[in-house]
Amino acid sequence: MNNELNITDPTLTALADGLLEAGCIKFGEFTLKSGLKSPIYIDLRYIISFPKLLEQIGAAYLPLLKELKFSRIAGLPYAAIPIATAVSLRGGYPMIYPRKEVKTYGTKAEIEGEYHAGETVVVIDDLATTGGSKFEAIEKLTGVGLVVKDVVVLVDRQSGAKESLEQAGYTLHAVLTITQLLTHWEGNGKVSKEKIEETRAFLKQA
């Protein structure tokens, strides 16, 4: 299903439209962290203000997770912490997360939550671009004896993360790809054909 160009699952089409309507994905002119001017901006941190959408997102990860074998999920700070919490509540999966900054007091934990060395964890993130942030998190998780095989994201921007992770022995799974989203919005007219074409051209060269 996720490799096809068109989204046919009605729950995913509703989710795609919900992301657009909530402003989690915007079209216009935006300056990215890299300095590039982009016609699309994806900010999934925004979903915390839309509880129903967050609940939909949590449910959308479950079909992918049901195909994998693991003991816990590991949400990546900061955007994926609420997403992983929604997934945990919907699926009943125990959750942990690697800290961005190591705790300098108390337990001095690098990983928050209960876990046991040797367990397999699935990394949960919001977005996949190049894969850089995933490798940092995986290093922290494997550093305490956890096993990582799979990374699951809401949106794959298709900018090399899947290939980078594969080369390192990890598998990336995405609820939606940027190609699927653009095709869907072009089809239902929620985004102008001009904006869609501009975004496709930008993503091809980025």
PDB file of C-alpha atoms in Angstrom, residues 88-164:
ATOM      1  CA  SER A  88       1.887   3.907  22.739  1.00  0.00           C
ATOM      2  CA  LEU A  89      -1.650   4.640  23.956  1.00  0.00           C
ATOM      3  CA  ARG A  90      -3.319   3.246  20.826  1.00  0.00           C
ATOM      4  CA  GLY A  91      -1.156   0.142  20.526  1.00  0.00           C
ATOM      5  CA  GLY A  92      -0.325  -0.541  24.174  1.00  0.00           C
ATOM      6  CA  TYR A  93       3.405  -0.409  23.426  1.00  0.00           C
ATOM      7  CA  PRO A  94       5.839   0.531  26.228  1.00  0.00           C
ATOM      8  CA  MET A  95       7.730   3.696  25.281  1.00  0.00           C
ATOM      9  CA  ILE A  96      11.171   5.131  25.929  1.00  0.00           C
ATOM     10  CA  TYR A  97      13.079   8.051  24.442  1.00  0.00           C
ATOM     11  CA  PRO A  98      16.729   9.031  24.053  1.00  0.00           C
ATOM     12  CA  ARG A  99      17.433  12.455  25.558  1.00  0.00           C
ATOM     13  CA  LYS A 100      18.820  15.211  23.338  1.00  0.00           C
ATOM     14  CA  GLU A 101      20.948  16.425  26.244  1.00  0.00           C
ATOM     15  CA  VAL A 102      22.374  13.975  28.783  1.00  0.00           C
ATOM     16  CA  LYS A 103      20.920  14.492  32.241  1.00  0.00           C
ATOM     17  CA  THR A 104      23.632  15.954  34.497  1.00  0.00           C
ATOM     18  CA  TYR A 105      21.878  15.235  37.803  1.00  0.00           C
ATOM     19  CA  GLY A 106      19.979  12.439  39.548  1.00  0.00           C
ATOM     20  CA  THR A 107      20.220   9.274  37.457  1.00  0.00           C
ATOM     21  CA  LYS A 108      22.151  11.054  34.655  1.00  0.00           C
ATOM     22  CA  ALA A 109      19.997   9.097  32.212  1.00  0.00           C
ATOM     23  CA  GLU A 110      20.609   9.155  28.462  1.00  0.00           C
ATOM     24  CA  ILE A 111      17.455   7.125  27.844  1.00  0.00           C
ATOM     25  CA  GLU A 112      14.214   7.897  29.680  1.00  0.00           C
ATOM     26  CA  GLY A 113      11.838   5.084  30.601  1.00  0.00           C
ATOM     27  CA  GLU A 114      12.210   1.409  31.486  1.00  0.00           C
ATOM     28  CA  TYR A 115      14.204  -0.864  29.201  1.00  0.00           C
ATOM     29  CA  HIS A 116      16.479  -3.902  29.371  1.00  0.00           C
ATOM     30  CA  ALA A 117      19.683  -4.485  27.405  1.00  0.00           C
ATOM     31  CA  GLY A 118      19.097  -6.941  24.558  1.00  0.00           C
ATOM     32  CA  GLU A 119      15.545  -5.768  23.830  1.00  0.00           C
ATOM     33  CA  THR A 120      14.599  -4.721  20.312  1.00  0.00           C
ATOM     34  CA  VAL A 121      13.143  -1.229  19.967  1.00  0.00           C
ATOM     35  CA  VAL A 122      11.485   0.457  16.996  1.00  0.00           C
ATOM     36  CA  VAL A 123      12.448   4.094  16.464  1.00  0.00           C
ATOM     37  CA  ILE A 124       9.435   6.384  15.983  1.00  0.00           C
ATOM     38  CA  ASP A 125       9.968   9.756  14.312  1.00  0.00           C
ATOM     39  CA  ASP A 126       7.807  12.336  12.572  1.00  0.00           C
ATOM     40  CA  LEU A 127       9.714  12.932   9.361  1.00  0.00           C
ATOM     41  CA  ALA A 128      12.538  11.350   7.357  1.00  0.00           C
ATOM     42  CA  THR A 129      14.749  13.610   5.263  1.00  0.00           C
ATOM     43  CA  THR A 130      18.415  12.576   5.081  1.00  0.00           C
ATOM     44  CA  GLY A 131      18.402  10.246   8.094  1.00  0.00           C
ATOM     45  CA  GLY A 132      21.057  12.116  10.101  1.00  0.00           C
ATOM     46  CA  SER A 133      19.021  12.554  13.295  1.00  0.00           C
ATOM     47  CA  LYS A 134      18.022   8.881  13.190  1.00  0.00           C
ATOM     48  CA  PHE A 135      21.647   7.749  13.312  1.00  0.00           C
ATOM     49  CA  GLU A 136      22.351   9.935  16.370  1.00  0.00           C
ATOM     50  CA  ALA A 137      19.379   8.408  18.204  1.00  0.00           C
ATOM     51  CA  ILE A 138      20.215   4.851  17.142  1.00  0.00           C
ATOM     52  CA  GLU A 139      23.748   5.331  18.477  1.00  0.00           C
ATOM     53  CA  LYS A 140      22.361   6.340  21.903  1.00  0.00           C
ATOM     54  CA  LEU A 141      19.945   3.393  21.961  1.00  0.00           C
ATOM     55  CA  THR A 142      22.487   0.776  20.871  1.00  0.00           C
ATOM     56  CA  GLY A 143      24.998   2.323  23.275  1.00  0.00           C
ATOM     57  CA  VAL A 144      22.932   1.040  26.224  1.00  0.00           C
ATOM     58  CA  GLY A 145      22.555  -2.438  24.716  1.00  0.00           C
ATOM     59  CA  LEU A 146      19.264  -2.056  22.839  1.00  0.00           C
ATOM     60  CA  VAL A 147      18.775  -3.522  19.355  1.00  0.00           C
ATOM     61  CA  VAL A 148      17.404  -1.352  16.530  1.00  0.00           C
ATOM     62  CA  LYS A 149      16.286  -2.780  13.188  1.00  0.00           C
ATOM     63  CA  ASP A 150      13.408  -0.538  12.103  1.00  0.00           C
ATOM     64  CA  VAL A 151      12.532   3.162  11.942  1.00  0.00           C
ATOM     65  CA  VAL A 152       8.910   4.221  11.389  1.00  0.00           C
ATOM     66  CA  VAL A 153       7.971   7.784  10.370  1.00  0.00           C
ATOM     67  CA  LEU A 154       4.773   9.601   9.479  1.00  0.00           C
ATOM     68  CA  VAL A 155       6.149  11.257   6.326  1.00  0.00           C
ATOM     69  CA  ASP A 156       9.130  10.251   4.187  1.00  0.00           C
ATOM     70  CA  ARG A 157      10.358  13.307   2.274  1.00  0.00           C
ATOM     71  CA  GLN A 158      12.210  10.879  -0.021  1.00  0.00           C
ATOM     72  CA  SER A 159      15.465  12.812   0.302  1.00  0.00           C
ATOM     73  CA  GLY A 160      17.820   9.881   0.883  1.00  0.00           C
ATOM     74  CA  ALA A 161      16.974   8.713   4.416  1.00  0.00           C
ATOM     75  CA  LYS A 162      15.635   5.317   3.297  1.00  0.00           C
ATOM     76  CA  GLU A 163      18.788   4.571   1.283  1.00  0.00           C
ATOM     77  CA  SER A 164      21.171   5.833   4.015  1.00  0.00           C
TER      78      SER A 164
END
